[in-house]
mmCIF file with all atom_site columns, C-alpha atoms and ligand atoms in Angstrom:
data_model
loop_
_atom_site.group_PDB
_atom_site.id
_atom_site.type_symbol
_atom_site.label_atom_id
_atom_site.label_alt_id
_atom_site.label_comp_id
_atom_site.label_asym_id
_atom_site.label_entity_id
_atom_site.label_seq_id
_atom_site.pdbx_PDB_ins_code
_atom_site.Cartn_x
_atom_site.Cartn_y
_atom_site.Cartn_z
_atom_site.occupancy
_atom_site.B_iso_or_equiv
_atom_site.pdbx_formal_charge
_atom_site.auth_seq_id
_atom_site.auth_comp_id
_atom_site.auth_asym_id
_atom_site.auth_atom_id
_atom_site.pdbx_PDB_model_num
ATOM   1   C  CA  . UNK A 1 1   ? -13.752 -3.954  5.045   1.00 0.00 ? 1   UNK A CA  1
ATOM   2   C  CA  . UNK A 1 2   ? -12.374 -7.048  3.240   1.00 0.00 ? 2   UNK A CA  1
ATOM   3   C  CA  . UNK A 1 3   ? -8.780  -6.790  2.797   1.00 0.00 ? 3   UNK A CA  1
ATOM   4   C  CA  . UNK A 1 4   ? -6.451  -9.278  0.549   1.00 0.00 ? 4   UNK A CA  1
ATOM   5   C  CA  . UNK A 1 5   ? -2.605  -9.593  0.009   1.00 0.00 ? 5   UNK A CA  1
ATOM   6   C  CA  . UNK A 1 6   ? -1.881  -9.873  -3.672  1.00 0.00 ? 6   UNK A CA  1
ATOM   7   C  CA  . UNK A 1 7   ? 1.915   -10.476 -3.189  1.00 0.00 ? 7   UNK A CA  1
ATOM   8   C  CA  . UNK A 1 8   ? 4.594   -7.446  -2.284  1.00 0.00 ? 8   UNK A CA  1
ATOM   9   C  CA  . UNK A 1 9   ? 2.992   -4.484  -0.967  1.00 0.00 ? 9   UNK A CA  1
ATOM   10  C  CA  . UNK A 1 10  ? -0.203  -4.939  -3.374  1.00 0.00 ? 10  UNK A CA  1
ATOM   11  C  CA  . UNK A 1 11  ? -3.252  -4.616  -1.099  1.00 0.00 ? 11  UNK A CA  1
ATOM   12  C  CA  . UNK A 1 12  ? -6.978  -5.010  -2.486  1.00 0.00 ? 12  UNK A CA  1
ATOM   13  C  CA  . UNK A 1 13  ? -9.618  -3.392  -0.483  1.00 0.00 ? 13  UNK A CA  1
ATOM   14  C  CA  . UNK A 1 14  ? -13.386 -4.119  -0.876  1.00 0.00 ? 14  UNK A CA  1
ATOM   15  C  CA  . UNK A 1 15  ? -15.614 -1.799  1.131   1.00 0.00 ? 15  UNK A CA  1
ATOM   16  C  CA  . UNK A 1 16  ? -19.185 -2.411  2.194   1.00 0.00 ? 16  UNK A CA  1
ATOM   17  C  CA  . UNK A 1 17  ? -20.717 -0.025  -0.640  1.00 0.00 ? 17  UNK A CA  1
ATOM   18  C  CA  . UNK A 1 18  ? -18.913 -2.437  -3.191  1.00 0.00 ? 18  UNK A CA  1
ATOM   19  C  CA  . UNK A 1 19  ? -15.858 0.214   -3.893  1.00 0.00 ? 19  UNK A CA  1
ATOM   20  C  CA  . UNK A 1 20  ? -12.826 -1.793  -5.039  1.00 0.00 ? 20  UNK A CA  1
ATOM   21  C  CA  . UNK A 1 21  ? -9.500  -0.268  -4.277  1.00 0.00 ? 21  UNK A CA  1
ATOM   22  C  CA  . UNK A 1 22  ? -6.007  -1.616  -5.320  1.00 0.00 ? 22  UNK A CA  1
ATOM   23  C  CA  . UNK A 1 23  ? -2.987  -0.212  -3.482  1.00 0.00 ? 23  UNK A CA  1
ATOM   24  C  CA  . UNK A 1 24  ? 0.485   -0.383  -5.199  1.00 0.00 ? 24  UNK A CA  1
ATOM   25  C  CA  . UNK A 1 25  ? -0.411  -3.037  -7.848  1.00 0.00 ? 25  UNK A CA  1
ATOM   26  C  CA  . UNK A 1 26  ? 2.800   -5.000  -9.207  1.00 0.00 ? 26  UNK A CA  1
ATOM   27  C  CA  . UNK A 1 27  ? 3.416   -8.704  -10.403 1.00 0.00 ? 27  UNK A CA  1
ATOM   28  C  CA  . UNK A 1 28  ? 0.517   -10.879 -10.294 1.00 0.00 ? 28  UNK A CA  1
ATOM   29  C  CA  . UNK A 1 29  ? 1.709   -13.709 -12.913 1.00 0.00 ? 29  UNK A CA  1
ATOM   30  C  CA  . UNK A 1 30  ? 1.462   -16.169 -9.928  1.00 0.00 ? 30  UNK A CA  1
ATOM   31  C  CA  . UNK A 1 31  ? -1.921  -15.365 -8.424  1.00 0.00 ? 31  UNK A CA  1
ATOM   32  C  CA  . UNK A 1 32  ? -5.415  -16.831 -9.689  1.00 0.00 ? 32  UNK A CA  1
ATOM   33  C  CA  . UNK A 1 33  ? -6.750  -15.350 -12.828 1.00 0.00 ? 33  UNK A CA  1
ATOM   34  C  CA  . UNK A 1 34  ? -9.408  -13.308 -11.102 1.00 0.00 ? 34  UNK A CA  1
ATOM   35  C  CA  . UNK A 1 35  ? -6.637  -11.213 -9.211  1.00 0.00 ? 35  UNK A CA  1
ATOM   36  C  CA  . UNK A 1 36  ? -4.414  -10.616 -12.341 1.00 0.00 ? 36  UNK A CA  1
ATOM   37  C  CA  . UNK A 1 37  ? -4.494  -6.882  -13.496 1.00 0.00 ? 37  UNK A CA  1
ATOM   38  C  CA  . UNK A 1 38  ? -5.616  -7.833  -17.104 1.00 0.00 ? 38  UNK A CA  1
ATOM   39  C  CA  . UNK A 1 39  ? -9.059  -9.101  -15.318 1.00 0.00 ? 39  UNK A CA  1
ATOM   40  C  CA  . UNK A 1 40  ? -9.325  -7.212  -11.954 1.00 0.00 ? 40  UNK A CA  1
ATOM   41  C  CA  . UNK A 1 41  ? -12.256 -4.435  -11.701 1.00 0.00 ? 41  UNK A CA  1
ATOM   42  C  CA  . UNK A 1 42  ? -11.323 -1.588  -9.206  1.00 0.00 ? 42  UNK A CA  1
ATOM   43  C  CA  . UNK A 1 43  ? -12.762 1.645   -9.140  1.00 0.00 ? 43  UNK A CA  1
ATOM   44  C  CA  . UNK A 1 44  ? -9.414  3.468   -7.547  1.00 0.00 ? 44  UNK A CA  1
ATOM   45  C  CA  . UNK A 1 45  ? -5.959  2.655   -7.774  1.00 0.00 ? 45  UNK A CA  1
ATOM   46  C  CA  . UNK A 1 46  ? -3.864  4.277   -4.793  1.00 0.00 ? 46  UNK A CA  1
ATOM   47  C  CA  . UNK A 1 47  ? -0.014  4.628   -5.022  1.00 0.00 ? 47  UNK A CA  1
ATOM   48  C  CA  . UNK A 1 48  ? 2.277   5.057   -2.322  1.00 0.00 ? 48  UNK A CA  1
ATOM   49  C  CA  . UNK A 1 49  ? 5.197   6.250   -4.472  1.00 0.00 ? 49  UNK A CA  1
ATOM   50  C  CA  . UNK A 1 50  ? 6.650   5.812   -7.965  1.00 0.00 ? 50  UNK A CA  1
ATOM   51  C  CA  . UNK A 1 51  ? 8.801   2.670   -7.871  1.00 0.00 ? 51  UNK A CA  1
ATOM   52  C  CA  . UNK A 1 52  ? 8.143   0.049   -10.316 1.00 0.00 ? 52  UNK A CA  1
ATOM   53  C  CA  . UNK A 1 53  ? 7.458   -2.516  -7.684  1.00 0.00 ? 53  UNK A CA  1
ATOM   54  C  CA  . UNK A 1 54  ? 4.294   -0.313  -6.367  1.00 0.00 ? 54  UNK A CA  1
ATOM   55  C  CA  . UNK A 1 55  ? 3.155   1.060   -9.987  1.00 0.00 ? 55  UNK A CA  1
ATOM   56  C  CA  . UNK A 1 56  ? 3.844   -1.518  -12.953 1.00 0.00 ? 56  UNK A CA  1
ATOM   57  C  CA  . UNK A 1 57  ? 0.550   -3.278  -12.404 1.00 0.00 ? 57  UNK A CA  1
ATOM   58  C  CA  . UNK A 1 58  ? -1.435  0.271   -13.319 1.00 0.00 ? 58  UNK A CA  1
ATOM   59  C  CA  . UNK A 1 59  ? -0.393  -0.098  -16.778 1.00 0.00 ? 59  UNK A CA  1
ATOM   60  C  CA  . UNK A 1 60  ? -2.464  -3.424  -17.110 1.00 0.00 ? 60  UNK A CA  1
ATOM   61  C  CA  . UNK A 1 61  ? -5.217  -2.231  -14.821 1.00 0.00 ? 61  UNK A CA  1
ATOM   62  C  CA  . UNK A 1 62  ? -6.062  0.827   -16.967 1.00 0.00 ? 62  UNK A CA  1
ATOM   63  C  CA  . UNK A 1 63  ? -5.848  -0.866  -20.174 1.00 0.00 ? 63  UNK A CA  1
ATOM   64  C  CA  . UNK A 1 64  ? -9.353  -2.167  -19.515 1.00 0.00 ? 64  UNK A CA  1
ATOM   65  C  CA  . UNK A 1 65  ? -10.994 0.347   -17.235 1.00 0.00 ? 65  UNK A CA  1
ATOM   66  C  CA  . UNK A 1 66  ? -10.766 3.763   -16.013 1.00 0.00 ? 66  UNK A CA  1
ATOM   67  C  CA  . UNK A 1 67  ? -9.974  3.733   -12.252 1.00 0.00 ? 67  UNK A CA  1
ATOM   68  C  CA  . UNK A 1 68  ? -9.313  7.211   -10.535 1.00 0.00 ? 68  UNK A CA  1
ATOM   69  C  CA  . UNK A 1 69  ? -5.768  7.187   -9.557  1.00 0.00 ? 69  UNK A CA  1
ATOM   70  C  CA  . UNK A 1 70  ? -5.096  8.656   -6.167  1.00 0.00 ? 70  UNK A CA  1
ATOM   71  C  CA  . UNK A 1 71  ? -1.496  9.588   -5.553  1.00 0.00 ? 71  UNK A CA  1
ATOM   72  C  CA  . UNK A 1 72  ? 1.136   12.477  -4.560  1.00 0.00 ? 72  UNK A CA  1
ATOM   73  C  CA  . UNK A 1 73  ? 0.688   15.322  -6.906  1.00 0.00 ? 73  UNK A CA  1
ATOM   74  C  CA  . UNK A 1 74  ? 3.618   14.652  -9.218  1.00 0.00 ? 74  UNK A CA  1
ATOM   75  C  CA  . UNK A 1 75  ? 2.717   10.704  -9.599  1.00 0.00 ? 75  UNK A CA  1
ATOM   76  C  CA  . UNK A 1 76  ? -1.136  12.123  -10.300 1.00 0.00 ? 76  UNK A CA  1
ATOM   77  C  CA  . UNK A 1 77  ? 0.384   14.714  -12.892 1.00 0.00 ? 77  UNK A CA  1
ATOM   78  C  CA  . UNK A 1 78  ? 2.519   11.848  -14.504 1.00 0.00 ? 78  UNK A CA  1
ATOM   79  C  CA  . UNK A 1 79  ? -0.886  9.676   -15.205 1.00 0.00 ? 79  UNK A CA  1
ATOM   80  C  CA  . UNK A 1 80  ? -2.825  12.480  -15.784 1.00 0.00 ? 80  UNK A CA  1
ATOM   81  C  CA  . UNK A 1 81  ? -0.631  13.174  -19.002 1.00 0.00 ? 81  UNK A CA  1
ATOM   82  C  CA  . UNK A 1 82  ? -1.142  9.609   -19.901 1.00 0.00 ? 82  UNK A CA  1
ATOM   83  C  CA  . UNK A 1 83  ? -5.007  10.200  -20.005 1.00 0.00 ? 83  UNK A CA  1
ATOM   84  C  CA  . UNK A 1 84  ? -6.127  8.728   -16.909 1.00 0.00 ? 84  UNK A CA  1
ATOM   85  C  CA  . UNK A 1 85  ? -8.670  10.012  -14.273 1.00 0.00 ? 85  UNK A CA  1
ATOM   86  C  CA  . UNK A 1 86  ? -6.586  11.252  -11.251 1.00 0.00 ? 86  UNK A CA  1
ATOM   87  C  CA  . UNK A 1 87  ? -6.609  12.711  -7.811  1.00 0.00 ? 87  UNK A CA  1
ATOM   88  C  CA  . UNK A 1 88  ? -3.434  14.214  -6.878  1.00 0.00 ? 88  UNK A CA  1
ATOM   89  C  CA  . UNK A 1 89  ? -2.912  14.880  -3.007  1.00 0.00 ? 89  UNK A CA  1
ATOM   90  C  CA  . UNK A 1 90  ? 0.036   15.500  -0.764  1.00 0.00 ? 90  UNK A CA  1
ATOM   91  C  CA  . UNK A 1 91  ? 1.425   14.497  2.784   1.00 0.00 ? 91  UNK A CA  1
ATOM   92  C  CA  . UNK A 1 92  ? -0.398  15.551  5.367   1.00 0.00 ? 92  UNK A CA  1
ATOM   93  C  CA  . UNK A 1 93  ? -3.653  16.250  3.561   1.00 0.00 ? 93  UNK A CA  1
ATOM   94  C  CA  . UNK A 1 94  ? -6.891  13.971  3.532   1.00 0.00 ? 94  UNK A CA  1
ATOM   95  C  CA  . UNK A 1 95  ? -9.811  14.043  1.270   1.00 0.00 ? 95  UNK A CA  1
ATOM   96  C  CA  . UNK A 1 96  ? -13.359 12.828  1.649   1.00 0.00 ? 96  UNK A CA  1
ATOM   97  C  CA  . UNK A 1 97  ? -14.011 10.505  -1.263  1.00 0.00 ? 97  UNK A CA  1
ATOM   98  C  CA  . UNK A 1 98  ? -17.444 8.837   -1.724  1.00 0.00 ? 98  UNK A CA  1
ATOM   99  C  CA  . UNK A 1 99  ? -16.314 5.683   0.111   1.00 0.00 ? 99  UNK A CA  1
ATOM   100 C  CA  . UNK A 1 100 ? -14.355 7.139   2.937   1.00 0.00 ? 100 UNK A CA  1
ATOM   101 C  CA  . UNK A 1 101 ? -11.427 9.530   3.864   1.00 0.00 ? 101 UNK A CA  1
ATOM   102 C  CA  . UNK A 1 102 ? -8.040  9.005   2.593   1.00 0.00 ? 102 UNK A CA  1
ATOM   103 C  CA  . UNK A 1 103 ? -5.233  10.579  4.282   1.00 0.00 ? 103 UNK A CA  1
ATOM   104 C  CA  . UNK A 1 104 ? -1.338  10.906  3.027   1.00 0.00 ? 104 UNK A CA  1
ATOM   105 C  CA  . UNK A 1 105 ? 0.993   10.569  5.638   1.00 0.00 ? 105 UNK A CA  1
ATOM   106 C  CA  . UNK A 1 106 ? 4.760   10.904  5.772   1.00 0.00 ? 106 UNK A CA  1
ATOM   107 C  CA  . UNK A 1 107 ? 7.079   7.929   4.461   1.00 0.00 ? 107 UNK A CA  1
ATOM   108 C  CA  . UNK A 1 108 ? 10.996  8.080   4.555   1.00 0.00 ? 108 UNK A CA  1
ATOM   109 C  CA  . UNK A 1 109 ? 12.220  6.867   1.158   1.00 0.00 ? 109 UNK A CA  1
ATOM   110 C  CA  . UNK A 1 110 ? 12.399  7.747   -2.596  1.00 0.00 ? 110 UNK A CA  1
ATOM   111 C  CA  . UNK A 1 111 ? 10.138  8.095   -5.328  1.00 0.00 ? 111 UNK A CA  1
ATOM   112 C  CA  . UNK A 1 112 ? 11.000  7.629   -9.072  1.00 0.00 ? 112 UNK A CA  1
ATOM   113 C  CA  . UNK A 1 113 ? 9.774   5.954   -12.213 1.00 0.00 ? 113 UNK A CA  1
ATOM   114 C  CA  . UNK A 1 114 ? 11.583  4.648   -15.149 1.00 0.00 ? 114 UNK A CA  1
ATOM   115 C  CA  . UNK A 1 115 ? 9.012   4.738   -18.093 1.00 0.00 ? 115 UNK A CA  1
ATOM   116 C  CA  . UNK A 1 116 ? 9.822   4.626   -21.842 1.00 0.00 ? 116 UNK A CA  1
ATOM   117 C  CA  . UNK A 1 117 ? 13.458  5.005   -21.156 1.00 0.00 ? 117 UNK A CA  1
ATOM   118 C  CA  . UNK A 1 118 ? 13.381  7.970   -19.057 1.00 0.00 ? 118 UNK A CA  1
ATOM   119 C  CA  . UNK A 1 119 ? 13.745  8.203   -15.359 1.00 0.00 ? 119 UNK A CA  1
ATOM   120 C  CA  . UNK A 1 120 ? 10.775  10.645  -13.823 1.00 0.00 ? 120 UNK A CA  1
ATOM   121 C  CA  . UNK A 1 121 ? 11.269  11.751  -10.262 1.00 0.00 ? 121 UNK A CA  1
ATOM   122 C  CA  . UNK A 1 122 ? 8.090   11.615  -8.732  1.00 0.00 ? 122 UNK A CA  1
ATOM   123 C  CA  . UNK A 1 123 ? 7.654   13.800  -5.657  1.00 0.00 ? 123 UNK A CA  1
ATOM   124 C  CA  . UNK A 1 124 ? 8.197   12.435  -2.279  1.00 0.00 ? 124 UNK A CA  1
ATOM   125 C  CA  . UNK A 1 125 ? 6.870   8.900   -1.285  1.00 0.00 ? 125 UNK A CA  1
ATOM   126 C  CA  . UNK A 1 126 ? 3.904   8.447   1.247   1.00 0.00 ? 126 UNK A CA  1
ATOM   127 C  CA  . UNK A 1 127 ? 1.947   6.364   3.455   1.00 0.00 ? 127 UNK A CA  1
ATOM   128 C  CA  . UNK A 1 128 ? -1.776  5.924   3.263   1.00 0.00 ? 128 UNK A CA  1
ATOM   129 C  CA  . UNK A 1 129 ? -4.609  6.212   5.771   1.00 0.00 ? 129 UNK A CA  1
ATOM   130 C  CA  . UNK A 1 130 ? -8.149  5.060   4.659   1.00 0.00 ? 130 UNK A CA  1
ATOM   131 C  CA  . UNK A 1 131 ? -10.974 5.544   7.089   1.00 0.00 ? 131 UNK A CA  1
ATOM   132 C  CA  . UNK A 1 132 ? -14.089 3.684   5.739   1.00 0.00 ? 132 UNK A CA  1
ATOM   133 C  CA  . UNK A 1 133 ? -16.599 1.178   6.855   1.00 0.00 ? 133 UNK A CA  1
ATOM   134 C  CA  . UNK A 1 134 ? -15.945 2.562   10.752  1.00 0.00 ? 134 UNK A CA  1
ATOM   135 C  CA  . UNK A 1 135 ? -12.258 1.019   10.177  1.00 0.00 ? 135 UNK A CA  1
ATOM   136 C  CA  . UNK A 1 136 ? -8.731  2.734   9.894   1.00 0.00 ? 136 UNK A CA  1
ATOM   137 C  CA  . UNK A 1 137 ? -6.584  1.005   7.723   1.00 0.00 ? 137 UNK A CA  1
ATOM   138 C  CA  . UNK A 1 138 ? -3.002  2.128   7.187   1.00 0.00 ? 138 UNK A CA  1
ATOM   139 C  CA  . UNK A 1 139 ? -0.513  1.283   4.338   1.00 0.00 ? 139 UNK A CA  1
ATOM   140 C  CA  . UNK A 1 140 ? 3.021   2.446   5.416   1.00 0.00 ? 140 UNK A CA  1
ATOM   141 C  CA  . UNK A 1 141 ? 4.388   2.104   1.907   1.00 0.00 ? 141 UNK A CA  1
ATOM   142 C  CA  . UNK A 1 142 ? 7.964   1.940   1.533   1.00 0.00 ? 142 UNK A CA  1
ATOM   143 C  CA  . UNK A 1 143 ? 9.580   3.586   4.809   1.00 0.00 ? 143 UNK A CA  1
ATOM   144 C  CA  . UNK A 1 144 ? 11.964  3.639   7.140   1.00 0.00 ? 144 UNK A CA  1
ATOM   145 C  CA  . UNK A 1 145 ? 11.078  3.957   10.628  1.00 0.00 ? 145 UNK A CA  1
ATOM   146 C  CA  . UNK A 1 146 ? 10.279  7.873   11.770  1.00 0.00 ? 146 UNK A CA  1
ATOM   147 C  CA  . UNK A 1 147 ? 9.201   9.065   14.870  1.00 0.00 ? 147 UNK A CA  1
ATOM   148 C  CA  . UNK A 1 148 ? 6.191   10.925  13.835  1.00 0.00 ? 148 UNK A CA  1
ATOM   149 C  CA  . UNK A 1 149 ? 4.686   7.541   13.678  1.00 0.00 ? 149 UNK A CA  1
ATOM   150 C  CA  . UNK A 1 150 ? 3.901   7.887   17.259  1.00 0.00 ? 150 UNK A CA  1
ATOM   151 C  CA  . UNK A 1 151 ? 1.598   10.641  16.215  1.00 0.00 ? 151 UNK A CA  1
ATOM   152 C  CA  . UNK A 1 152 ? -0.334  8.367   13.919  1.00 0.00 ? 152 UNK A CA  1
ATOM   153 C  CA  . UNK A 1 153 ? -0.764  6.392   17.131  1.00 0.00 ? 153 UNK A CA  1
ATOM   154 C  CA  . UNK A 1 154 ? -2.310  8.980   18.982  1.00 0.00 ? 154 UNK A CA  1
ATOM   155 C  CA  . UNK A 1 155 ? -4.591  10.277  16.102  1.00 0.00 ? 155 UNK A CA  1
ATOM   156 C  CA  . UNK A 1 156 ? -6.086  7.347   14.947  1.00 0.00 ? 156 UNK A CA  1
ATOM   157 C  CA  . UNK A 1 157 ? -6.878  4.003   16.097  1.00 0.00 ? 157 UNK A CA  1
ATOM   158 C  CA  . UNK A 1 158 ? -5.483  1.766   13.295  1.00 0.00 ? 158 UNK A CA  1
ATOM   159 C  CA  . UNK A 1 159 ? -7.493  -1.688  13.086  1.00 0.00 ? 159 UNK A CA  1
ATOM   160 C  CA  . UNK A 1 160 ? -5.051  -2.821  10.428  1.00 0.00 ? 160 UNK A CA  1
ATOM   161 C  CA  . UNK A 1 161 ? -1.788  -1.924  9.339   1.00 0.00 ? 161 UNK A CA  1
ATOM   162 C  CA  . UNK A 1 162 ? 0.382   -3.184  6.304   1.00 0.00 ? 162 UNK A CA  1
ATOM   163 C  CA  . UNK A 1 163 ? 4.200   -2.651  7.148   1.00 0.00 ? 163 UNK A CA  1
ATOM   164 C  CA  . UNK A 1 164 ? 7.102   -3.456  5.122   1.00 0.00 ? 164 UNK A CA  1
ATOM   165 C  CA  . UNK A 1 165 ? 9.447   -5.731  6.814   1.00 0.00 ? 165 UNK A CA  1
ATOM   166 C  CA  . UNK A 1 166 ? 12.198  -6.765  4.004   1.00 0.00 ? 166 UNK A CA  1
ATOM   167 C  CA  . UNK A 1 167 ? 15.100  -4.680  5.213   1.00 0.00 ? 167 UNK A CA  1
ATOM   168 C  CA  . UNK A 1 168 ? 17.226  -3.204  2.466   1.00 0.00 ? 168 UNK A CA  1
ATOM   169 C  CA  . UNK A 1 169 ? 15.014  -0.946  0.809   1.00 0.00 ? 169 UNK A CA  1
ATOM   170 C  CA  . UNK A 1 170 ? 12.733  -0.272  4.021   1.00 0.00 ? 170 UNK A CA  1
ATOM   171 C  CA  . UNK A 1 171 ? 12.788  -0.762  7.355   1.00 0.00 ? 171 UNK A CA  1
ATOM   172 C  CA  . UNK A 1 172 ? 13.598  -4.597  8.619   1.00 0.00 ? 172 UNK A CA  1
ATOM   173 C  CA  . UNK A 1 173 ? 11.658  -6.842  11.010  1.00 0.00 ? 173 UNK A CA  1
ATOM   174 C  CA  . UNK A 1 174 ? 12.933  -5.098  14.372  1.00 0.00 ? 174 UNK A CA  1
ATOM   175 C  CA  . UNK A 1 175 ? 12.182  -1.498  12.688  1.00 0.00 ? 175 UNK A CA  1
ATOM   176 C  CA  . UNK A 1 176 ? 8.663   -2.695  11.707  1.00 0.00 ? 176 UNK A CA  1
ATOM   177 C  CA  . UNK A 1 177 ? 7.905   -4.059  15.085  1.00 0.00 ? 177 UNK A CA  1
ATOM   178 C  CA  . UNK A 1 178 ? 8.682   -1.057  16.837  1.00 0.00 ? 178 UNK A CA  1
ATOM   179 C  CA  . UNK A 1 179 ? 6.728   0.850   14.074  1.00 0.00 ? 179 UNK A CA  1
ATOM   180 C  CA  . UNK A 1 180 ? 3.630   -1.331  14.936  1.00 0.00 ? 180 UNK A CA  1
ATOM   181 C  CA  . UNK A 1 181 ? 3.939   -0.347  18.809  1.00 0.00 ? 181 UNK A CA  1
ATOM   182 C  CA  . UNK A 1 182 ? 4.402   3.244   17.736  1.00 0.00 ? 182 UNK A CA  1
ATOM   183 C  CA  . UNK A 1 183 ? 1.121   3.204   15.650  1.00 0.00 ? 183 UNK A CA  1
ATOM   184 C  CA  . UNK A 1 184 ? -1.007  0.804   18.153  1.00 0.00 ? 184 UNK A CA  1
ATOM   185 C  CA  . UNK A 1 185 ? -1.916  -0.936  15.532  1.00 0.00 ? 185 UNK A CA  1
ATOM   186 C  CA  . UNK A 1 186 ? -4.449  -3.828  16.314  1.00 0.00 ? 186 UNK A CA  1
ATOM   187 C  CA  . UNK A 1 187 ? -3.213  -6.189  13.443  1.00 0.00 ? 187 UNK A CA  1
ATOM   188 C  CA  . UNK A 1 188 ? -0.383  -5.817  11.151  1.00 0.00 ? 188 UNK A CA  1
ATOM   189 C  CA  . UNK A 1 189 ? 0.435   -7.458  8.085   1.00 0.00 ? 189 UNK A CA  1
ATOM   190 C  CA  . UNK A 1 190 ? 3.991   -7.911  6.990   1.00 0.00 ? 190 UNK A CA  1
ATOM   191 C  CA  . UNK A 1 191 ? 4.265   -6.693  3.507   1.00 0.00 ? 191 UNK A CA  1
ATOM   192 C  CA  . UNK A 1 192 ? 7.307   -5.993  1.201   1.00 0.00 ? 192 UNK A CA  1
ATOM   193 C  CA  . UNK A 1 193 ? 9.636   -9.200  1.993   1.00 0.00 ? 193 UNK A CA  1
ATOM   194 C  CA  . UNK A 1 194 ? 10.601  -12.579 -0.098  1.00 0.00 ? 194 UNK A CA  1
ATOM   195 C  CA  . UNK A 1 195 ? 9.782   -11.041 -3.462  1.00 0.00 ? 195 UNK A CA  1
ATOM   196 C  CA  . UNK A 1 196 ? 13.521  -10.561 -4.370  1.00 0.00 ? 196 UNK A CA  1
ATOM   197 C  CA  . UNK A 1 197 ? 16.696  -12.397 -2.623  1.00 0.00 ? 197 UNK A CA  1
ATOM   198 C  CA  . UNK A 1 198 ? 17.615  -8.940  -0.792  1.00 0.00 ? 198 UNK A CA  1
ATOM   199 C  CA  . UNK A 1 199 ? 14.608  -8.854  1.143   1.00 0.00 ? 199 UNK A CA  1
ATOM   200 C  CA  . UNK A 1 200 ? 14.352  -12.271 2.152   1.00 0.00 ? 200 UNK A CA  1
ATOM   201 C  CA  . UNK A 1 201 ? 12.691  -12.472 5.513   1.00 0.00 ? 201 UNK A CA  1
ATOM   202 C  CA  . UNK A 1 202 ? 10.754  -14.962 7.822   1.00 0.00 ? 202 UNK A CA  1
ATOM   203 C  CA  . UNK A 1 203 ? 7.405   -13.229 8.530   1.00 0.00 ? 203 UNK A CA  1
ATOM   204 C  CA  . UNK A 1 204 ? 6.839   -15.487 11.766  1.00 0.00 ? 204 UNK A CA  1
ATOM   205 C  CA  . UNK A 1 205 ? 10.131  -13.687 13.288  1.00 0.00 ? 205 UNK A CA  1
ATOM   206 C  CA  . UNK A 1 206 ? 8.785   -10.588 12.820  1.00 0.00 ? 206 UNK A CA  1
ATOM   207 C  CA  . UNK A 1 207 ? 5.243   -11.664 14.418  1.00 0.00 ? 207 UNK A CA  1
ATOM   208 C  CA  . UNK A 1 208 ? 7.229   -13.150 17.435  1.00 0.00 ? 208 UNK A CA  1
ATOM   209 C  CA  . UNK A 1 209 ? 8.815   -9.460  17.895  1.00 0.00 ? 209 UNK A CA  1
ATOM   210 C  CA  . UNK A 1 210 ? 5.344   -7.994  17.857  1.00 0.00 ? 210 UNK A CA  1
ATOM   211 C  CA  . UNK A 1 211 ? 4.404   -7.115  21.681  1.00 0.00 ? 211 UNK A CA  1
ATOM   212 C  CA  . UNK A 1 212 ? 0.911   -5.524  21.410  1.00 0.00 ? 212 UNK A CA  1
ATOM   213 C  CA  . UNK A 1 213 ? -0.545  -5.795  17.793  1.00 0.00 ? 213 UNK A CA  1
ATOM   214 C  CA  . UNK A 1 214 ? -1.840  -9.240  16.427  1.00 0.00 ? 214 UNK A CA  1
ATOM   215 C  CA  . UNK A 1 215 ? 0.436   -10.190 13.537  1.00 0.00 ? 215 UNK A CA  1
ATOM   216 C  CA  . UNK A 1 216 ? -1.189  -11.860 10.491  1.00 0.00 ? 216 UNK A CA  1
ATOM   217 C  CA  . UNK A 1 217 ? 0.201   -13.543 7.479   1.00 0.00 ? 217 UNK A CA  1
ATOM   218 C  CA  . UNK A 1 218 ? -2.652  -13.734 4.595   1.00 0.00 ? 218 UNK A CA  1
ATOM   219 C  CA  . UNK A 1 219 ? -1.990  -16.069 1.734   1.00 0.00 ? 219 UNK A CA  1
ATOM   220 C  CA  . UNK A 1 220 ? -1.972  -14.270 -1.645  1.00 0.00 ? 220 UNK A CA  1
ATOM   221 C  CA  . UNK A 1 221 ? -5.594  -13.500 -2.543  1.00 0.00 ? 221 UNK A CA  1
ATOM   222 C  CA  . UNK A 1 222 ? -7.344  -14.586 0.410   1.00 0.00 ? 222 UNK A CA  1
ATOM   223 C  CA  . UNK A 1 223 ? -9.955  -12.587 1.712   1.00 0.00 ? 223 UNK A CA  1
ATOM   224 C  CA  . UNK A 1 224 ? -9.788  -11.147 5.025   1.00 0.00 ? 224 UNK A CA  1
ATOM   225 C  CA  . UNK A 1 225 ? -12.563 -9.082  6.879   1.00 0.00 ? 225 UNK A CA  1
ATOM   226 C  CA  . UNK A 1 226 ? -12.065 -6.596  9.525   1.00 0.00 ? 226 UNK A CA  1
HETATM 227 NI NI1 . NI  B 2 .   ? 10.163  2.007   -3.234  1.00 0.00 ? 301 NI  B NI1 1
HETATM 228 MN MN1 . MN  B 3 .   ? 9.457   -1.108  -2.993  1.00 0.00 ? 302 MN  B MN1 1
#
C-alpha cells in the first residue's frame, strides 16, 4: 500500500492491484502538476464528511473522469444527483470492494457543504478504515477524541493512521496523541494542521507526545510504502 499526503487531510493511496484512491481532496495549487486534481487519475474518491476543506477537490477530479465516490449515504446521494457514480455507506458498516474492505467509523464532528449558494446538511461525519494489501489504514476524518476509539484498537491492527492535530475544528495534539494510543496504531501521520492560522501546530510536538506509535511527517506528494 503506497500512501501520499497531499496537504491538509488529503491522502492518496495506490494499492498493489493498481487501484488509485483519493481521500478528502482539497486545495492542491502548490503541489507538483501530477498531483493536481485537474490531472490526477483516480478510481475511487472516499469522503469523510461534507465540509469544503474535504470535498472541494472533487469538483475538479470529476471533470475529467468518472471515479466512484464512496461516502456516507447523504453525501453519496448529493453526488448521485450531480450524475456521479457513488457507493453510499453508513457508520458501523463495511463493504468488500474489489480492491479491499472499507468500513465507516464514528467521527465526532459536523457535516455540511455550501454548493451554489445553498447549505446542504450531509448526514453524520465518518472515519474510514481500509483493509487492503494485507494492511489496515485508518483516516480519522475531522473528529474530536472519543472513547470508542478503544474499540478500533481492539478490532483492528492499524498499521497506519491519519489523525487531525490542528485543534479548533478537531482534536489538538494532546488528544490526538491519546487517540494514537487508544487505536494502538503502529504509524501515525498528523493531518489537518497549518492550512489556516487557527489550526497552526508544530507536528514535531505531536510526535514527541506519542508513546507507542511512530509519528511520521511526509513532505506533500512523497510516496511512503507500508
Ligand atoms: Ni470538517
Ligand atoms: Mn476540516
